[in-house]
């Protein structure tokens, strides 16, 4: 099953793993007291030695959770078409960088590059390069095999990248640990199930005002973690809770905010667009922090480092953090986005071209996973950052009648490829 979208992971599952991360955290908590949920999540997921993503990052059927690109090639193909359609709508610039944040197994970029190859006649005069932002050495190895057949050069001296290679389709690919290392330039950004993996702060409204939820060691049970509330306000309660907030429990992901600010500044300055797809809400949900292990909900405090930890993305916060530097579109439900992108037509074509029943059944099953409102269709959303001039003509006071209408943005509207 995919990481479906509701219900916090309260259901405890038997703890596992070798307990190294738990012992490390327990020592730290005993020595210096409780930590924020964000600190806990960062340690559990991306600690350089023992973090979940650092060591394994179990995306895929044999891992802990499965994602849309791993379910169906059609997903990545339609996203590839989105980029080509935006590239055309923006006047076919002669170069662009495709920048993916958190590429997992590399499947999504692989599917996108296949589309770019199929549309080689359209893109022939465009110089395309791929830039992957990935902290996990384990996953970057898997990506390298998927995208280049393993032919990569580690630590190239002349670049800010930690690895580089050439894709199977002949496109240069670079790896970085941070978006800030990616060279400036006209770029199309992609973040699929990336923001949900970034550390969140959690807050609870109490009679005495807002308190931050912290992670502490349980004094009754050795090496067991528990949630506690901060005894007073913390810097985070002061900075991240809006005065007009009406919810009693709030999750905020400042790292996501910083990254969106960077994306928006880069798009404002150098042009391009960003497509963000994730499960999330528009500033309405409360407790969404949950863990996944072996495709099942997993207690977030049990056996840290052995399970994926995740929280719904708050799109209203991302919109706010774009700070008007770009326009934003969405969030729009995955099933609407994919329908607008022509998934039904693509499914029909694949069904017609496949002779055997097993393949046809597989195609229908994966379509249902992506589109069914009870599965991934409703809770996954698409959200975009675009330069203002992509949606509204820049003021041309002298000759307003000469403006031709701007082409609609595919996915958020029906796809029209001209
Ligand atoms: N986009 C992929 C994988 C999602 S899992 C898919 O949809 O299948 C999250 C990905 O983000 C993993 O590749 C993980 O290693 C990476 N990641 C997590 N935190 C990160 C961070 N702070 N910086 C860069 N990459 C990160």
Short mmCIF file of C-alpha atoms and ligand atoms in Angstrom, two decimals:
data_model
loop_
_atom_site.label_atom_id
_atom_site.label_comp_id
_atom_site.label_asym_id
_atom_site.label_seq_id
_atom_site.Cartn_x
_atom_site.Cartn_y
_atom_site.Cartn_z
CA UNK A 1 0.00 0.00 0.00
CA UNK A 2 0.97 3.63 -0.42
CA UNK A 3 1.44 5.90 2.58
CA UNK A 4 -2.19 6.85 2.76
CA UNK A 5 -3.15 10.13 4.05
CA UNK A 6 -5.07 10.25 7.27
CA UNK A 7 -4.72 9.00 10.80
CA UNK A 8 -1.66 9.65 12.86
CA UNK A 9 0.50 6.60 13.48
CA UNK A 10 -0.60 5.84 16.99
CA UNK A 11 -0.78 2.10 16.42
CA UNK A 12 2.35 0.74 18.01
CA UNK A 13 4.07 -2.01 16.13
CA UNK A 14 6.73 -4.17 17.70
CA UNK A 15 10.00 -2.26 17.90
CA UNK A 16 12.85 -3.51 15.79
CA UNK A 17 16.20 -2.58 14.33
CA UNK A 18 19.41 -2.89 16.27
CA UNK A 19 18.52 -0.02 18.61
CA UNK A 20 21.66 2.03 17.87
CA UNK A 21 19.73 5.19 17.06
CA UNK A 22 17.47 4.76 20.09
CA UNK A 23 20.48 4.40 22.42
CA UNK A 24 22.11 7.46 20.83
CA UNK A 25 18.94 9.52 21.32
CA UNK A 26 18.35 8.24 24.86
CA UNK A 27 21.88 9.31 25.85
CA UNK A 28 21.33 12.73 24.34
CA UNK A 29 17.94 13.21 26.04
CA UNK A 30 19.31 12.12 29.41
CA UNK A 31 22.22 14.52 29.09
CA UNK A 32 20.47 17.62 27.79
CA UNK A 33 16.72 17.18 28.18
CA UNK A 34 13.83 16.90 25.69
CA UNK A 35 14.20 17.88 22.01
CA UNK A 36 11.72 19.34 19.54
CA UNK A 37 9.88 16.94 17.22
CA UNK A 38 11.82 18.59 14.36
CA UNK A 39 15.16 17.65 15.95
CA UNK A 40 13.91 14.14 16.59
CA UNK A 41 12.67 13.75 13.01
CA UNK A 42 15.92 15.11 11.55
CA UNK A 43 17.97 12.63 13.60
CA UNK A 44 15.71 9.70 12.80
CA UNK A 45 15.61 10.39 9.05
CA UNK A 46 18.89 11.97 8.03
CA UNK A 47 21.47 11.41 10.80
CA UNK A 48 24.64 10.86 8.71
CA UNK A 49 25.38 7.45 10.26
CA UNK A 50 22.09 5.94 11.33
CA UNK A 51 19.27 7.94 9.73
CA UNK A 52 16.47 6.10 7.97
CA UNK A 53 17.12 7.72 4.58
CA UNK A 54 20.89 7.67 5.03
CA UNK A 55 20.98 3.93 5.63
CA UNK A 56 18.22 2.62 3.44
CA UNK A 57 15.36 4.98 2.55
CA UNK A 58 12.90 2.21 1.81
CA UNK A 59 10.98 3.57 -1.18
CA UNK A 60 9.45 0.88 -3.42
CA UNK A 61 7.60 -2.36 -3.21
CA UNK A 62 10.30 -4.16 -1.23
CA UNK A 63 10.76 -1.14 1.08
CA UNK A 64 8.50 0.54 3.62
CA UNK A 65 6.29 2.67 1.41
CA UNK A 66 5.47 2.98 -2.26
CA UNK A 67 5.04 6.21 -4.21
CA UNK A 68 3.17 7.13 -7.40
CA UNK A 69 6.20 6.97 -9.75
CA UNK A 70 6.92 3.48 -8.41
CA UNK A 71 3.30 2.45 -9.04
CA UNK A 72 3.02 3.49 -12.68
CA UNK A 73 5.29 4.80 -15.43
CA UNK A 74 2.34 6.89 -16.63
CA UNK A 75 2.73 9.18 -13.62
CA UNK A 76 6.27 10.28 -14.55
CA UNK A 77 5.40 10.48 -18.24
CA UNK A 78 2.59 12.95 -17.57
CA UNK A 79 4.89 15.03 -15.38
CA UNK A 80 7.47 15.01 -18.19
CA UNK A 81 4.78 16.34 -20.50
CA UNK A 82 3.95 19.05 -17.95
CA UNK A 83 7.53 20.34 -18.14
CA UNK A 84 7.60 20.25 -21.94
CA UNK A 85 4.27 22.07 -22.07
CA UNK A 86 5.50 24.78 -19.65
CA UNK A 87 8.77 25.06 -21.57
CA UNK A 88 6.74 25.69 -24.75
CA UNK A 89 4.39 28.14 -23.04
CA UNK A 90 7.38 30.10 -21.74
CA UNK A 91 8.73 30.62 -25.25
CA UNK A 92 11.05 27.59 -25.58
CA UNK A 93 14.16 28.93 -23.85
CA UNK A 94 17.29 27.34 -25.35
CA UNK A 95 18.45 25.78 -22.11
CA UNK A 96 16.92 24.49 -18.87
CA UNK A 97 17.90 22.54 -15.79
CA UNK A 98 15.55 19.89 -14.42
CA UNK A 99 16.12 19.97 -10.65
CA UNK A 100 14.56 17.19 -8.56
CA UNK A 101 14.50 17.38 -4.75
CA UNK A 102 14.59 13.97 -3.00
CA UNK A 103 14.53 11.70 -6.07
CA UNK A 104 14.13 8.42 -4.12
CA UNK A 105 15.01 5.57 -6.48
CA UNK A 106 15.28 7.92 -9.48
CA UNK A 107 12.24 6.40 -11.19
CA UNK A 108 10.41 9.69 -11.71
CA UNK A 109 13.35 11.39 -13.42
CA UNK A 110 13.94 8.25 -15.48
CA UNK A 111 10.34 8.36 -16.76
CA UNK A 112 10.62 12.10 -17.45
CA UNK A 113 13.86 11.62 -19.40
CA UNK A 114 12.18 8.94 -21.50
CA UNK A 115 9.51 11.48 -22.46
CA UNK A 116 12.18 14.08 -23.27
CA UNK A 117 13.82 11.51 -25.56
CA UNK A 118 10.51 10.67 -27.24
CA UNK A 119 9.96 14.39 -27.80
CA UNK A 120 13.55 14.89 -29.00
CA UNK A 121 12.36 16.59 -32.19
CA UNK A 122 10.56 19.23 -30.09
CA UNK A 123 13.42 19.68 -27.62
CA UNK A 124 16.23 19.27 -30.17
CA UNK A 125 17.56 22.82 -29.89
CA UNK A 126 17.35 22.89 -26.10
CA UNK A 127 20.30 22.15 -23.86
CA UNK A 128 18.88 20.09 -20.93
CA UNK A 129 20.74 19.03 -17.77
CA UNK A 130 19.51 17.19 -14.66
CA UNK A 131 20.36 18.21 -11.09
CA UNK A 132 19.39 15.94 -8.20
CA UNK A 133 19.32 17.11 -4.59
CA UNK A 134 19.78 14.03 -2.40
CA UNK A 135 21.22 13.64 1.09
CA UNK A 136 21.21 9.85 1.19
CA UNK A 137 24.40 8.17 -0.13
CA UNK A 138 22.49 4.90 -0.37
CA UNK A 139 19.69 6.38 -2.50
CA UNK A 140 22.08 8.39 -4.69
CA UNK A 141 23.79 5.09 -5.56
CA UNK A 142 20.44 3.57 -6.52
CA UNK A 143 19.62 6.69 -8.59
CA UNK A 144 22.98 6.46 -10.35
CA UNK A 145 22.32 2.87 -11.38
CA UNK A 146 18.77 3.66 -12.50
CA UNK A 147 19.67 6.77 -14.51
CA UNK A 148 23.19 6.16 -15.82
CA UNK A 149 23.65 2.40 -15.51
CA UNK A 150 26.12 3.16 -12.68
CA UNK A 151 28.60 5.12 -14.79
CA UNK A 152 29.24 8.08 -12.49
CA UNK A 153 32.21 10.08 -11.35
CA UNK A 154 32.29 10.75 -7.60
CA UNK A 155 33.55 14.11 -6.25
CA UNK A 156 34.21 15.87 -9.56
CA UNK A 157 36.77 18.56 -8.78
CA UNK A 158 35.41 21.25 -11.03
CA UNK A 159 31.83 21.22 -9.74
CA UNK A 160 29.80 22.02 -6.64
CA UNK A 161 28.23 18.59 -7.16
CA UNK A 162 29.32 15.50 -5.19
CA UNK A 163 28.77 13.18 -8.14
CA UNK A 164 28.13 13.45 -11.87
CA UNK A 165 27.26 11.17 -14.78
CA UNK A 166 25.49 10.95 -18.13
CA UNK A 167 21.95 9.59 -18.36
CA UNK A 168 21.13 6.58 -20.54
CA UNK A 169 19.56 9.12 -22.90
CA UNK A 170 22.75 11.23 -23.05
CA UNK A 171 21.84 14.06 -20.64
CA UNK A 172 24.38 15.24 -18.01
CA UNK A 173 23.28 14.58 -14.40
CA UNK A 174 24.71 16.15 -11.22
CA UNK A 175 24.10 15.32 -7.54
CA UNK A 176 24.07 17.82 -4.63
CA UNK A 177 23.25 17.71 -0.93
CA UNK A 178 21.54 21.09 -0.86
CA UNK A 179 19.46 23.16 -3.28
CA UNK A 180 21.87 26.06 -2.69
CA UNK A 181 24.65 24.10 -4.41
CA UNK A 182 22.66 23.82 -7.66
CA UNK A 183 24.01 26.40 -10.14
CA UNK A 184 21.69 29.31 -10.93
CA UNK A 185 19.90 29.28 -14.27
CA UNK A 186 16.54 28.74 -15.91
CA UNK A 187 15.20 25.71 -14.01
CA UNK A 188 12.21 23.44 -13.71
CA UNK A 189 12.00 22.13 -10.14
CA UNK A 190 10.27 18.97 -8.98
CA UNK A 191 9.49 17.84 -5.44
CA UNK A 192 7.48 14.63 -5.21
CA UNK A 193 6.94 13.30 -1.67
CA UNK A 194 9.90 15.43 -0.57
CA UNK A 195 8.41 18.13 1.67
CA UNK A 196 6.55 15.56 3.79
CA UNK A 197 9.91 14.08 4.85
CA UNK A 198 11.23 17.38 6.24
CA UNK A 199 11.20 17.95 10.03
CA UNK A 200 8.11 19.52 11.58
CA UNK A 201 7.51 21.35 14.85
CA UNK A 202 4.30 20.43 16.68
CA UNK A 203 2.30 22.75 18.90
CA UNK A 204 -0.58 22.23 21.31
CA UNK A 205 -2.99 24.89 22.57
CA UNK A 206 -3.38 24.64 26.36
CA UNK A 207 -5.19 26.71 28.99
CA UNK A 208 -1.92 28.52 29.58
CA UNK A 209 -1.35 29.28 25.90
CA UNK A 210 0.58 27.53 23.12
CA UNK A 211 3.11 24.88 24.12
CA UNK A 212 5.53 22.98 21.89
CA UNK A 213 5.36 19.17 21.78
CA UNK A 214 8.77 17.71 22.66
CA UNK A 215 10.28 14.24 22.66
CA UNK A 216 11.66 12.96 25.95
CA UNK A 217 12.82 9.74 27.54
CA UNK A 218 10.15 7.91 29.54
CA UNK A 219 11.35 7.81 33.19
CA UNK A 220 9.29 4.68 33.88
CA UNK A 221 10.49 2.48 31.01
CA UNK A 222 14.18 2.23 30.03
CA UNK A 223 15.00 3.43 26.52
CA UNK A 224 11.43 4.28 25.66
CA UNK A 225 10.51 7.68 24.24
CA UNK A 226 7.40 9.73 24.97
CA UNK A 227 5.89 13.08 24.03
CA UNK A 228 5.83 15.89 26.60
CA UNK A 229 4.75 19.54 26.41
CA UNK A 230 7.22 22.37 26.90
CA UNK A 231 6.63 23.90 30.36
CA UNK A 232 6.46 27.38 28.87
CA UNK A 233 6.49 29.02 25.45
CA UNK A 234 9.50 28.24 23.20
CA UNK A 235 11.09 30.39 20.45
CA UNK A 236 9.16 28.25 17.98
CA UNK A 237 5.74 28.86 19.63
CA UNK A 238 6.45 32.56 19.38
CA UNK A 239 7.63 32.51 15.76
CA UNK A 240 5.45 29.94 14.06
CA UNK A 241 1.93 30.27 15.45
CA UNK A 242 -0.20 32.88 13.73
CA UNK A 243 -2.25 35.11 16.07
CA UNK A 244 -5.40 34.27 14.09
CA UNK A 245 -4.86 30.48 14.40
CA UNK A 246 -8.09 28.63 15.26
CA UNK A 247 -6.83 25.03 15.49
CA UNK A 248 -5.83 23.45 18.81
CA UNK A 249 -2.92 21.49 17.36
CA UNK A 250 -0.63 22.77 14.63
CA UNK A 251 2.35 21.37 12.69
CA UNK A 252 4.84 23.71 11.03
CA UNK A 253 7.77 22.76 8.79
CA UNK A 254 10.18 25.74 8.72
CA UNK A 255 12.66 23.87 6.51
CA UNK A 256 9.97 23.53 3.84
CA UNK A 257 9.38 27.28 4.17
CA UNK A 258 13.06 28.06 3.62
CA UNK A 259 13.24 25.80 0.57
CA UNK A 260 10.12 27.34 -0.98
CA UNK A 261 11.58 30.81 -0.39
CA UNK A 262 14.71 29.70 -2.26
CA UNK A 263 12.72 28.19 -5.11
CA UNK A 264 10.59 31.32 -5.42
CA UNK A 265 13.65 33.62 -5.44
CA UNK A 266 15.40 31.50 -8.03
CA UNK A 267 12.34 31.38 -10.28
CA UNK A 268 11.80 35.13 -9.90
CA UNK A 269 15.43 35.81 -10.84
CA UNK A 270 16.28 33.15 -13.45
CA UNK A 271 12.89 31.91 -14.66
CA UNK A 272 11.34 28.44 -14.74
CA UNK A 273 8.70 26.79 -12.57
CA UNK A 274 8.33 24.40 -9.65
CA UNK A 275 5.93 21.49 -9.37
CA UNK A 276 5.31 20.14 -5.87
CA UNK A 277 3.28 16.96 -5.37
CA UNK A 278 2.57 15.53 -1.96
CA UNK A 279 -0.16 14.60 0.45
CA UNK A 280 -1.27 17.61 2.33
CA UNK A 281 -3.90 20.14 3.25
CA UNK A 282 -4.48 23.85 2.94
CA UNK A 283 -3.91 24.85 6.56
CA UNK A 284 -6.77 22.82 8.04
CA UNK A 285 -5.37 19.57 9.47
CA UNK A 286 -3.93 19.04 12.94
CA UNK A 287 -2.04 15.88 13.96
CA UNK A 288 -0.70 14.17 10.83
CA UNK A 289 2.73 13.00 12.05
CA UNK A 290 3.06 9.28 11.35
CA UNK A 291 5.52 6.49 10.70
CA UNK A 292 5.65 3.72 8.10
CA UNK A 293 7.51 0.47 8.20
CA UNK A 294 7.03 -2.44 5.88
CA UNK A 295 3.93 -0.74 4.39
CA UNK A 296 2.22 -0.48 7.79
CA UNK A 297 1.63 2.40 10.17
CA UNK A 298 4.38 2.47 12.76
CA UNK A 299 4.56 4.27 16.11
CA UNK A 300 6.66 7.37 15.41
CA UNK A 301 8.57 7.03 18.68
CA UNK A 302 9.38 3.36 18.36
CA UNK A 303 12.72 2.15 16.91
CA UNK A 304 13.76 5.50 15.34
CA UNK A 305 15.88 5.17 12.22
CA UNK A 306 14.09 2.00 11.13
CA UNK A 307 10.87 3.61 9.89
CA UNK A 308 9.90 6.40 7.56
CA UNK A 309 8.51 9.43 9.41
CA UNK A 310 6.26 11.84 7.61
CA UNK A 311 3.73 14.64 8.07
CA UNK A 312 1.18 16.15 5.67
CA UNK A 313 2.41 19.19 3.76
CA UNK A 314 0.67 22.46 4.65
CA UNK A 315 0.24 24.08 1.24
CA UNK A 316 -1.12 27.30 2.75
CA UNK A 317 2.25 27.69 4.51
CA UNK A 318 4.18 27.03 1.26
CA UNK A 319 2.03 29.65 -0.51
CA UNK A 320 2.76 32.14 2.23
CA UNK A 321 6.49 31.42 2.09
CA UNK A 322 6.63 32.15 -1.66
CA UNK A 323 6.12 35.73 -0.38
CA UNK A 324 4.59 36.91 -3.63
CA UNK A 325 7.88 36.42 -5.49
CA UNK A 326 6.09 34.00 -7.78
CA UNK A 327 2.49 33.18 -8.49
CA UNK A 328 1.18 29.91 -7.05
CA UNK A 329 -1.37 27.44 -8.39
CA UNK A 330 -3.16 24.74 -6.42
CA UNK A 331 -3.23 22.63 -4.41
CA UNK A 332 -5.33 20.57 -6.82
CA UNK A 333 -6.18 16.92 -6.21
CA UNK A 334 -3.95 14.35 -7.91
CA UNK A 335 -6.89 12.77 -9.77
CA UNK A 336 -7.89 16.14 -11.23
CA UNK A 337 -4.32 17.03 -12.17
CA UNK A 338 -3.69 13.67 -13.87
CA UNK A 339 -7.08 13.78 -15.62
CA UNK A 340 -6.27 17.25 -16.98
CA UNK A 341 -2.90 15.88 -18.14
CA UNK A 342 -4.68 13.21 -20.21
CA UNK A 343 -4.19 10.07 -18.10
CA UNK A 344 -7.36 8.46 -19.50
CA UNK A 345 -6.14 8.71 -23.08
CA UNK A 346 -2.69 7.41 -22.09
CA UNK A 347 -4.28 4.44 -20.27
CA UNK A 348 -6.42 3.60 -23.31
CA UNK A 349 -3.32 3.65 -25.55
CA UNK A 350 -1.35 1.39 -23.24
CA UNK A 351 -4.30 -1.01 -22.90
CA UNK A 352 -4.68 -1.20 -26.69
CA UNK A 353 -0.97 -1.90 -27.12
CA UNK A 354 -0.72 -4.63 -24.50
CA UNK A 355 -1.64 -8.13 -25.56
CA UNK A 356 -1.59 -10.05 -22.30
CA UNK A 357 -4.21 -9.99 -19.57
CA UNK A 358 -1.73 -9.69 -16.71
CA UNK A 359 -0.29 -6.43 -18.09
CA UNK A 360 -3.77 -5.03 -18.72
CA UNK A 361 -4.81 -5.88 -15.18
CA UNK A 362 -1.65 -4.28 -13.83
CA UNK A 363 -2.36 -1.10 -15.84
CA UNK A 364 -5.92 -0.89 -14.52
CA UNK A 365 -4.81 -1.61 -10.96
CA UNK A 366 -2.14 1.11 -10.99
CA UNK A 367 -4.57 3.60 -12.57
CA UNK A 368 -6.97 2.86 -9.71
CA UNK A 369 -4.22 3.38 -7.09
CA UNK A 370 -3.33 6.80 -8.53
CA UNK A 371 -6.86 8.04 -9.28
CA UNK A 372 -9.30 6.45 -6.82
CA UNK A 373 -10.40 9.13 -4.30
CA UNK A 374 -10.18 6.50 -1.54
CA UNK A 375 -6.58 5.67 -2.50
CA UNK A 376 -4.17 8.33 -3.77
CA UNK A 377 -6.57 10.36 -5.95
CA UNK A 378 -7.86 12.79 -3.34
CA UNK A 379 -5.24 13.12 -0.64
CA UNK A 380 -2.28 13.75 -2.93
CA UNK A 381 -2.13 17.26 -4.31
CA UNK A 382 -0.27 19.25 -6.94
CA UNK A 383 0.95 22.76 -6.33
CA UNK A 384 3.04 25.02 -8.61
CA UNK A 385 5.20 28.12 -8.40
CA UNK A 386 5.31 30.11 -11.63
CA UNK A 387 6.64 33.52 -12.64
CA UNK A 388 3.88 36.14 -12.43
CA UNK A 389 4.19 36.88 -16.14
CA UNK A 390 3.23 33.27 -16.89
CA UNK A 391 -0.28 33.93 -15.56
CA UNK A 392 -0.76 37.65 -16.07
CA UNK A 393 0.55 39.74 -18.95
CA UNK A 394 3.08 42.29 -17.73
CA UNK A 395 1.51 45.76 -17.93
CA UNK A 396 1.66 47.02 -21.49
CA UNK A 397 -0.27 50.22 -21.14
CA UNK A 398 0.38 51.47 -24.65
CA UNK A 399 -1.09 48.59 -26.68
CA UNK A 400 -3.31 46.43 -24.47
CA UNK A 401 -5.24 45.09 -27.47
CA UNK A 402 -2.12 43.44 -28.93
CA UNK A 403 -1.89 40.95 -26.08
CA UNK A 404 -2.51 37.37 -27.17
CA UNK A 405 -4.07 35.22 -24.44
CA UNK A 406 -1.57 33.33 -22.28
CA UNK A 407 -1.80 29.54 -22.70
CA UNK A 408 -3.43 27.83 -19.68
CA UNK A 409 -1.12 25.94 -17.29
CA UNK A 410 -1.56 22.22 -17.97
CA UNK A 411 -2.69 19.99 -15.10
CA UNK A 412 -4.40 22.89 -13.37
CA UNK A 413 -6.34 23.24 -16.63
CA UNK A 414 -6.73 20.86 -19.54
CA UNK A 415 -3.54 20.11 -21.46
CA UNK A 416 -3.38 21.86 -24.84
CA UNK A 417 -0.16 21.00 -26.67
CA UNK A 418 0.38 23.21 -29.66
N1 LIG B 1 10.54 11.44 -4.76
C1 LIG B 1 10.70 10.03 -4.49
C2 LIG B 1 11.20 9.71 -3.08
C3 LIG B 1 10.43 10.23 -1.90
S1 LIG B 1 11.18 9.80 -0.36
C4 LIG B 1 9.42 9.30 -4.79
O1 LIG B 1 8.38 9.92 -4.85
O2 LIG B 1 9.47 8.08 -4.97
C5 LIG B 1 12.03 11.28 0.12
C6 LIG B 1 13.33 11.55 -0.61
O3 LIG B 1 13.89 12.76 -0.11
C7 LIG B 1 14.43 10.52 -0.45
O4 LIG B 1 15.14 10.47 -1.67
C8 LIG B 1 15.26 11.10 0.68
O5 LIG B 1 16.56 10.56 0.76
C9 LIG B 1 15.24 12.55 0.32
N2 LIG B 1 15.48 13.49 1.42
C10 LIG B 1 14.95 13.48 2.65
N3 LIG B 1 15.35 14.56 3.36
C11 LIG B 1 16.15 15.28 2.55
C12 LIG B 1 16.86 16.52 2.68
N4 LIG B 1 16.83 17.21 3.81
N5 LIG B 1 17.56 16.97 1.62
C13 LIG B 1 17.59 16.27 0.45
N6 LIG B 1 16.93 15.09 0.27
C14 LIG B 1 16.23 14.60 1.30
#
